[in-house]
Coordinates of C-alpha atoms in Angstrom, one line a residue:
Chain A
M1 CA 0.0 0.0 0.0
F2 CA 2.6 2.4 1.1
T3 CA 4.8 1.7 -1.9
E4 CA 1.9 2.4 -4.1
I5 CA 1.3 5.8 -2.6
D6 CA 5.0 6.6 -2.8
T7 CA 5.0 5.8 -6.5
V8 CA 2.1 8.1 -7.1
T9 CA 3.8 11.0 -5.2
L10 CA 7.0 10.4 -7.0
D11 CA 5.4 10.5 -10.4
E12 CA 3.4 13.6 -9.8
P13 CA 6.0 16.3 -10.6
A14 CA 6.6 14.7 -14.0
T15 CA 2.9 14.5 -14.8
E16 CA 2.3 18.1 -13.8
R17 CA 5.2 19.3 -15.9
S18 CA 4.1 17.4 -18.9
S19 CA 0.6 18.8 -18.6
T20 CA 1.8 22.3 -18.9
K21 CA 3.4 21.6 -22.2
P22 CA 1.6 22.1 -25.5
W23 CA 1.4 19.3 -28.0
R24 CA 4.3 20.5 -30.1
A25 CA 7.9 20.3 -29.1
K26 CA 9.0 23.0 -26.8
R27 CA 12.6 23.8 -26.1
R28 CA 12.3 25.6 -22.8
I29 CA 10.5 24.2 -19.8
R30 CA 9.6 25.6 -16.4
G31 CA 9.8 24.0 -13.0
K32 CA 12.2 21.7 -11.1
P33 CA 14.7 19.5 -12.9
V34 CA 13.2 16.2 -14.0
N35 CA 13.5 13.4 -11.5
R36 CA 16.2 11.0 -12.8
A37 CA 14.3 8.1 -11.4
D38 CA 11.9 8.5 -14.3
D39 CA 14.5 7.0 -16.6
S40 CA 13.4 3.6 -15.3
C41 CA 10.2 3.9 -17.2
D42 CA 10.4 3.0 -20.8
T43 CA 11.6 6.4 -22.2
K44 CA 14.8 5.0 -23.6
T45 CA 16.9 8.1 -23.2
E46 CA 19.9 5.8 -23.5
W47 CA 19.5 5.7 -27.3
V48 CA 20.6 9.4 -27.1
S49 CA 23.9 8.5 -25.5
H50 CA 24.3 5.7 -28.1
V51 CA 24.2 8.3 -30.8
S52 CA 26.7 10.6 -29.0
R53 CA 29.1 7.6 -28.5
I54 CA 29.0 7.1 -32.3
R55 CA 29.5 10.8 -32.9
D56 CA 32.3 11.2 -30.4
A57 CA 34.1 7.8 -30.5
Q58 CA 32.9 5.9 -33.5
D59 CA 31.7 3.4 -31.0
Q60 CA 30.8 0.2 -32.9
A61 CA 29.3 -1.6 -29.8
A62 CA 26.8 1.3 -29.4
F63 CA 26.0 1.1 -33.1
A64 CA 25.5 -2.7 -32.9
E65 CA 22.8 -2.2 -30.2
L66 CA 21.1 0.6 -32.2
F67 CA 21.2 -1.6 -35.2
Q68 CA 19.7 -4.6 -33.4
H69 CA 16.8 -2.4 -32.2
F70 CA 16.1 -0.2 -35.2
A71 CA 17.1 -2.1 -38.3
P72 CA 14.4 -4.8 -38.1
R73 CA 11.8 -2.1 -37.4
I74 CA 12.9 0.0 -40.4
K75 CA 12.7 -3.1 -42.5
A76 CA 9.2 -4.0 -41.3
F77 CA 8.1 -0.3 -41.8
L78 CA 9.4 -0.3 -45.4
I79 CA 7.7 -3.6 -46.2
K80 CA 4.4 -2.1 -45.0
S81 CA 5.2 0.9 -47.2
G82 CA 5.1 -1.4 -50.3
S83 CA 8.8 -2.4 -50.6
D84 CA 9.8 -6.0 -51.3
V85 CA 11.8 -7.9 -48.6
T86 CA 15.2 -7.7 -50.4
L87 CA 14.9 -3.9 -51.0
A88 CA 13.7 -3.3 -47.5
E89 CA 16.7 -5.1 -46.1
E90 CA 19.1 -3.2 -48.2
C91 CA 17.4 0.2 -47.4
A92 CA 17.4 -0.6 -43.7
Q93 CA 21.2 -1.1 -43.9
E94 CA 21.6 2.2 -45.8
V95 CA 19.4 4.1 -43.2
M96 CA 21.6 2.7 -40.4
A97 CA 24.7 3.8 -42.3
T98 CA 23.3 7.3 -42.7
L99 CA 22.6 7.3 -38.9
W100 CA 26.3 6.7 -38.4
H101 CA 27.4 9.4 -40.9
K102 CA 25.0 12.0 -39.6
A103 CA 25.3 11.3 -35.9
H104 CA 26.8 14.9 -35.5
L105 CA 23.5 16.4 -36.9
F106 CA 21.2 14.7 -34.4
D107 CA 19.6 17.2 -32.0
P108 CA 18.1 15.4 -28.9
T109 CA 16.3 18.6 -27.9
R110 CA 14.2 18.5 -31.1
A111 CA 13.7 14.7 -31.7
T112 CA 14.0 11.4 -30.1
V113 CA 16.3 8.8 -31.8
A114 CA 13.2 6.9 -33.0
T115 CA 11.8 10.1 -34.6
W116 CA 15.1 10.9 -36.2
V117 CA 15.5 7.4 -37.6
F118 CA 11.9 7.6 -38.9
T119 CA 12.8 10.7 -40.9
I120 CA 15.9 9.1 -42.4
A121 CA 13.9 6.0 -43.3
R122 CA 11.0 8.1 -44.8
N123 CA 13.5 10.0 -46.9
K124 CA 15.1 6.8 -48.1
R125 CA 11.7 5.5 -49.1
I126 CA 10.9 8.7 -51.1
D127 CA 14.3 8.4 -52.7
V128 CA 14.3 4.7 -53.6
L129 CA 10.7 3.7 -53.9
R130 CA 9.3 7.0 -55.3
K131 CA 12.5 8.1 -57.1
Q132 CA 11.7 11.6 -56.0
R133 CA 13.8 14.4 -54.4
R134 CA 13.0 15.4 -50.9
P135 CA 13.2 19.1 -50.2
E136 CA 14.0 19.7 -46.5
P137 CA 13.7 23.0 -44.6
E138 CA 16.7 25.2 -44.2
E139 CA 18.9 24.2 -41.2
L140 CA 18.4 26.3 -38.1
G141 CA 21.5 28.3 -37.1
W142 CA 24.6 26.2 -36.6
G143 CA 23.0 22.8 -35.9
P144 CA 22.7 21.0 -32.6
K145 CA 24.7 22.3 -29.6
A146 CA 27.7 20.2 -28.5
E147 CA 26.2 20.0 -24.9
P148 CA 22.4 20.2 -25.1
E149 CA 20.5 21.0 -21.8
Q150 CA 19.7 17.7 -20.2
D151 CA 16.4 19.0 -19.0
D152 CA 15.4 19.8 -22.6
V153 CA 16.5 16.3 -23.7
L154 CA 14.5 14.6 -21.0
A155 CA 11.4 16.8 -21.5
L156 CA 11.3 15.9 -25.2
Q157 CA 11.7 12.2 -24.4
Q158 CA 8.9 12.3 -21.9
E159 CA 6.7 14.3 -24.3
T160 CA 7.2 11.7 -27.0
A161 CA 6.5 8.8 -24.6
Q162 CA 3.3 10.6 -23.7
L163 CA 2.5 10.9 -27.4
R164 CA 3.1 7.2 -27.9
D165 CA 0.7 6.4 -25.0
A166 CA -1.9 8.7 -26.5
L167 CA -1.5 7.0 -29.8
T168 CA -2.0 3.6 -28.2
A169 CA -5.1 4.8 -26.4
L170 CA -6.8 5.9 -29.6
P171 CA -9.8 3.9 -30.8
E172 CA -8.5 1.1 -33.0
A173 CA -10.1 2.5 -36.2
Q174 CA -8.5 5.9 -35.8
R175 CA -5.1 4.5 -34.8
Q176 CA -5.0 2.3 -37.9
L177 CA -5.8 5.1 -40.2
I178 CA -2.9 7.2 -38.8
E179 CA -0.6 4.2 -39.2
K180 CA -1.6 3.6 -42.7
A181 CA -1.1 7.3 -43.5
Y182 CA 2.5 7.0 -42.2
F183 CA 3.3 4.0 -44.3
G184 CA 3.5 6.6 -47.1
D185 CA 2.6 6.1 -50.6
L186 CA -1.0 5.5 -49.6
S187 CA -3.1 8.6 -50.4
H188 CA -6.4 9.1 -48.7
R189 CA -8.0 7.8 -51.9
E190 CA -6.0 4.6 -51.8
I191 CA -6.8 4.1 -48.1
A192 CA -10.4 4.6 -49.1
S193 CA -10.3 1.8 -51.6
Q194 CA -8.4 -0.5 -49.2
T195 CA -10.6 0.0 -46.3
G196 CA -13.9 0.5 -48.1
L197 CA -14.4 3.7 -46.1
P198 CA -15.6 6.9 -47.9
L199 CA -13.0 9.6 -48.3
G200 CA -14.9 12.0 -46.0
T201 CA -15.0 9.4 -43.2
I202 CA -11.2 8.9 -43.4
K203 CA -10.5 12.6 -43.3
S204 CA -12.8 13.2 -40.3
R205 CA -11.4 10.1 -38.5
I206 CA -7.9 11.4 -38.9
R207 CA -9.0 14.8 -37.7
L208 CA -10.7 13.3 -34.7
A209 CA -7.5 11.3 -33.9
L210 CA -5.4 14.4 -34.1
D211 CA -7.8 16.3 -31.8
R212 CA -7.6 13.4 -29.3
L213 CA -3.8 13.5 -29.4
R214 CA -3.8 17.2 -28.8
H215 CA -6.2 16.8 -26.0
A216 CA -4.1 14.1 -24.4
M217 CA -1.0 16.2 -24.7
N218 CA -2.5 19.3 -23.1
Chain B
M1 CA 12.5 33.8 -39.2
S2 CA 9.4 35.9 -39.0
N3 CA 6.6 35.9 -36.5
K4 CA 4.4 38.0 -38.7
I5 CA 3.1 35.1 -40.8
K6 CA -0.7 34.9 -40.6
H7 CA -1.5 32.3 -43.1
H8 CA -0.1 28.9 -42.2
L9 CA -0.1 25.3 -43.6
T10 CA -2.9 22.9 -42.7
D11 CA -2.6 19.8 -40.6
D12 CA -3.4 17.7 -43.7
L13 CA -0.4 19.1 -45.5
L14 CA 2.0 18.9 -42.6
M15 CA 1.0 15.3 -41.8
A16 CA 1.4 14.3 -45.5
Y17 CA 4.8 16.0 -45.6
A18 CA 5.9 14.1 -42.4
A19 CA 4.5 10.8 -43.9
G20 CA 6.3 11.5 -47.2
S21 CA 3.2 11.1 -49.4
L22 CA 3.1 14.5 -51.1
P23 CA 4.1 15.2 -54.7
E24 CA 7.6 16.7 -54.9
A25 CA 6.2 20.2 -55.7
F26 CA 4.2 20.2 -52.5
D27 CA 7.1 19.0 -50.5
L28 CA 9.0 22.0 -51.9
M29 CA 6.3 24.3 -50.8
V30 CA 6.1 22.9 -47.3
A31 CA 10.0 22.9 -46.9
T32 CA 10.1 26.5 -48.1
H33 CA 7.4 27.6 -45.7
L34 CA 9.0 25.7 -42.7
S35 CA 12.2 27.5 -43.5
L36 CA 10.4 30.8 -42.7
C37 CA 7.9 29.8 -40.1
D38 CA 8.9 28.6 -36.6
H39 CA 5.3 27.9 -35.7
C40 CA 4.7 25.4 -38.5
R41 CA 8.2 23.9 -38.0
A42 CA 7.3 22.9 -34.5
R43 CA 4.0 21.5 -35.7
A44 CA 5.9 19.6 -38.4
E45 CA 8.2 18.1 -35.8
S46 CA 5.2 16.9 -33.9
F47 CA 4.0 15.0 -37.0
D48 CA 7.5 13.5 -37.4
A49 CA 7.2 12.4 -33.8
I50 CA 4.0 10.4 -34.6
G51 CA 6.1 8.8 -37.4
G52 CA 8.7 7.9 -34.8
C53 CA 6.0 6.2 -32.6
V54 CA 4.7 4.3 -35.6
L55 CA 8.3 3.1 -36.4
Q56 CA 8.9 2.1 -32.7
D57 CA 5.7 0.0 -32.7
Q58 CA 6.8 -2.1 -35.7
E59 CA 7.3 -5.8 -35.1
A60 CA 11.0 -6.6 -34.9
S61 CA 10.4 -10.3 -35.1
A62 CA 11.0 -10.7 -38.8
G63 CA 14.6 -9.6 -38.2
M64 CA 17.5 -8.8 -40.5
S65 CA 19.4 -11.4 -42.5
D66 CA 22.6 -12.9 -41.2
G67 CA 25.6 -10.7 -41.8
S68 CA 23.6 -7.5 -42.2
L69 CA 25.4 -5.7 -39.5
A70 CA 28.8 -6.6 -41.0
A71 CA 27.5 -5.5 -44.4
T72 CA 26.4 -2.1 -42.9
M73 CA 29.8 -1.7 -41.2
A74 CA 31.4 -2.3 -44.6
M75 CA 29.1 0.3 -46.2
I76 CA 30.1 2.8 -43.4
A77 CA 33.8 2.2 -44.0
K78 CA 33.5 3.4 -47.5
G79 CA 32.8 6.9 -46.1
A80 CA 29.8 9.3 -46.2
P81 CA 28.4 10.4 -49.5
I82 CA 29.4 13.9 -50.2
A83 CA 26.4 16.2 -49.6
K84 CA 26.1 19.1 -52.1
P85 CA 25.9 22.3 -50.1
S86 CA 23.0 24.7 -50.9
P87 CA 24.0 27.6 -53.1
P88 CA 24.7 30.6 -50.7
G89 CA 22.2 33.4 -50.3
C90 CA 20.1 34.8 -47.6
S91 CA 17.9 37.5 -49.1
V92 CA 14.8 36.2 -50.8
L93 CA 14.9 32.4 -51.5
P94 CA 15.2 30.0 -48.5
A95 CA 17.6 27.1 -49.0
P96 CA 15.2 24.5 -50.4
L97 CA 14.2 26.9 -53.2
R98 CA 17.8 27.9 -53.9
D99 CA 18.6 24.2 -54.5
Y100 CA 16.0 24.1 -57.3
V101 CA 16.9 27.5 -58.8
G102 CA 20.6 27.0 -58.5
G103 CA 21.1 30.3 -56.7
D104 CA 19.2 33.2 -55.3
V105 CA 16.8 35.6 -57.1
N106 CA 19.4 36.7 -59.6
A107 CA 19.7 33.1 -60.9
I108 CA 16.0 32.7 -61.6
R109 CA 15.4 32.2 -65.4
W110 CA 12.2 34.2 -65.9
R111 CA 9.9 33.8 -68.9
S112 CA 7.5 36.6 -69.6
I113 CA 3.8 35.5 -69.7
G114 CA 2.4 38.9 -70.5
M115 CA 1.5 42.2 -68.9
G116 CA 4.8 42.3 -67.0
V117 CA 4.0 39.1 -65.2
K118 CA 6.8 36.4 -65.4
Q119 CA 7.2 32.8 -64.3
A120 CA 9.9 30.2 -63.9
I121 CA 8.9 26.6 -63.8
L122 CA 10.9 24.5 -61.4
P123 CA 12.0 20.9 -62.2
T124 CA 9.8 18.5 -60.1
T125 CA 8.0 15.2 -60.7
R126 CA 5.0 15.6 -62.9
D127 CA 2.3 14.6 -60.5
A128 CA 2.2 18.3 -59.5
S129 CA 4.0 21.4 -60.6
A130 CA 5.9 24.3 -59.0
R131 CA 6.8 27.7 -60.4
L132 CA 8.0 31.1 -59.3
L133 CA 5.8 34.0 -60.2
F134 CA 6.9 37.7 -60.6
I135 CA 4.2 40.3 -60.4
P136 CA 5.3 43.9 -60.9
A137 CA 4.5 46.3 -58.0
G138 CA 0.9 47.5 -58.2
A139 CA 0.0 45.1 -61.0
A140 CA -3.0 42.8 -60.9
V141 CA -3.2 39.3 -62.2
P142 CA -6.5 39.1 -64.1
D143 CA -9.4 37.2 -62.5
H144 CA -8.7 33.5 -62.7
S145 CA -9.8 30.2 -61.2
H146 CA -7.9 27.1 -60.4
H147 CA -7.9 23.4 -61.4
G148 CA -7.2 21.2 -58.4
T149 CA -5.5 22.7 -55.4
E150 CA -3.1 25.6 -55.7
L151 CA -0.9 26.9 -52.9
T152 CA 0.8 30.3 -53.3
M153 CA 3.4 31.6 -50.9
V154 CA 4.8 35.1 -50.9
L155 CA 8.6 35.4 -51.0
Q156 CA 9.1 39.1 -51.7
G157 CA 6.6 42.0 -51.6
A158 CA 3.0 41.3 -50.9
F159 CA -0.4 40.9 -52.6
S160 CA -4.0 41.3 -51.8
D161 CA -7.1 39.6 -53.1
E162 CA -10.7 39.1 -52.3
V163 CA -9.6 36.9 -49.4
D164 CA -7.0 38.8 -47.5
H165 CA -3.5 40.5 -47.6
F166 CA -0.5 38.1 -48.0
A167 CA 3.1 39.0 -47.1
R168 CA 6.4 37.1 -47.0
G169 CA 5.8 33.5 -45.7
D170 CA 2.0 33.7 -46.0
V171 CA 0.4 30.8 -47.9
E172 CA -2.9 31.2 -49.8
I173 CA -4.7 27.9 -50.3
A174 CA -7.0 28.0 -53.4
D175 CA -9.3 25.3 -54.7
E176 CA -11.6 25.2 -57.7
D177 CA -14.1 27.4 -55.9
L178 CA -11.8 30.4 -55.6
H179 CA -12.0 33.1 -58.3
H180 CA -9.7 35.9 -57.4
T181 CA -7.7 38.9 -58.7
P182 CA -4.5 39.1 -56.7
T183 CA -2.9 42.6 -56.8
A184 CA 0.7 43.2 -55.9
D185 CA 1.4 45.9 -53.3
I186 CA 2.6 49.1 -54.8
T187 CA 5.8 49.3 -52.7
E188 CA 7.7 46.4 -54.2
D189 CA 7.6 43.8 -57.0
C190 CA 6.0 40.6 -55.7
I191 CA 7.7 37.2 -56.0
C192 CA 5.7 34.0 -55.1
L193 CA 6.1 30.3 -55.1
A194 CA 3.0 28.6 -56.6
V195 CA 2.3 24.9 -56.6
T196 CA -0.6 23.0 -58.1
D197 CA -1.7 19.4 -58.4
A198 CA -3.5 20.1 -61.7
P199 CA -1.9 17.7 -64.2
L200 CA 0.5 19.3 -66.6
K201 CA -0.8 17.2 -69.5
F202 CA -4.0 19.2 -69.5
S203 CA -2.5 22.3 -70.9
K204 CA -0.2 20.4 -73.2
L205 CA -3.1 18.9 -75.1
M206 CA -4.6 22.4 -75.7
P207 CA -3.5 24.9 -78.2
R208 CA -1.7 27.8 -76.5
L209 CA -4.4 30.2 -77.4
F210 CA -7.0 28.4 -75.3
Q211 CA -4.9 27.9 -72.2
P212 CA -6.4 29.8 -69.4
F213 CA -4.3 32.7 -68.3
L214 CA -1.3 31.7 -66.2
R215 CA -1.7 28.0 -66.7
I216 CA 1.5 26.2 -67.4

């Protein structure tokens, strides 16, 4: 009993802090430093240090762990996006090689490692499957700081963990449509023919899902 | 970076940009707007974060083939591909546009389309088209309508139409229902990026004479 109460009290500051944050990424946060004990919940901040170890020391062991976790997920993601198995395998390797080469560009105050890997995988898919250029926004300033504020890094990790929970909590029909949209190449029209849902229904379900996510993040 | 932007991108566009399902011309529009608009950049990062969650939730059970890590290490050993730096410039065109033009405003290869109005078509995939438009200060583009969806973003100067006033970074989203007469502000020549998903083959099949004003 006591332990339960203790846990609740411990968790409280984190919950409060998150609730003051808007849905979008915020770089500055108010309040006390984040309780380090929160690391034990599945926020996986350690991937951030894996990337720094690659950046600073070309650490192959750190890379091997990242590879083991992300490469199969990238492969599965690309297969669902319409790639065949061989191509997906090849692209997943290329995405991981890009991660190595661009480790110095990763900014843990703006994205989690999973988000960053997703953007590299998405761009690879556009390049290889759609044979299309991908215009990216102009870089901000001079790129990531050498020593980012730990509070900012943790806040972003927590916010993303919260987003993931909110996604999981969506009604099944809404969550599936969001996922399908992210597998790329499927336009609303194609999703309509796949699912048999009218276009208007798809658009309004996605809108509803986004409203729910915003609500959960506020 | 400007905080004065009033007309932003929609959730639909930002989500499709994050998902990577837009035609190239629309990607170019979104990337150019994000280069000028902190507000939409933060929103776009949130949509990327959803993609990160979708990736995390993939089944890892299928796995990679044997030796794939070693193959990747061999790939890494060959060195990073050399990235082409964007042409320098900081006045009118943000970096994604400079990549397509090959420089800043002076490098744009304008073609006159009458009444002082000029355009430059940018090389993108054909499922949609992108072009830069030059409207002399104070000039009006005759009343016209649109096929499909057309997005217009101001890069220099400003214009007004029946909807509102649009300045640098503002995006006007027009569909088939909008008939308007954009007029450039008198203070400065107006330069815009316009993208449309109306298929290019439409105008190609028609004799030039019958092409509606400003269609490519």
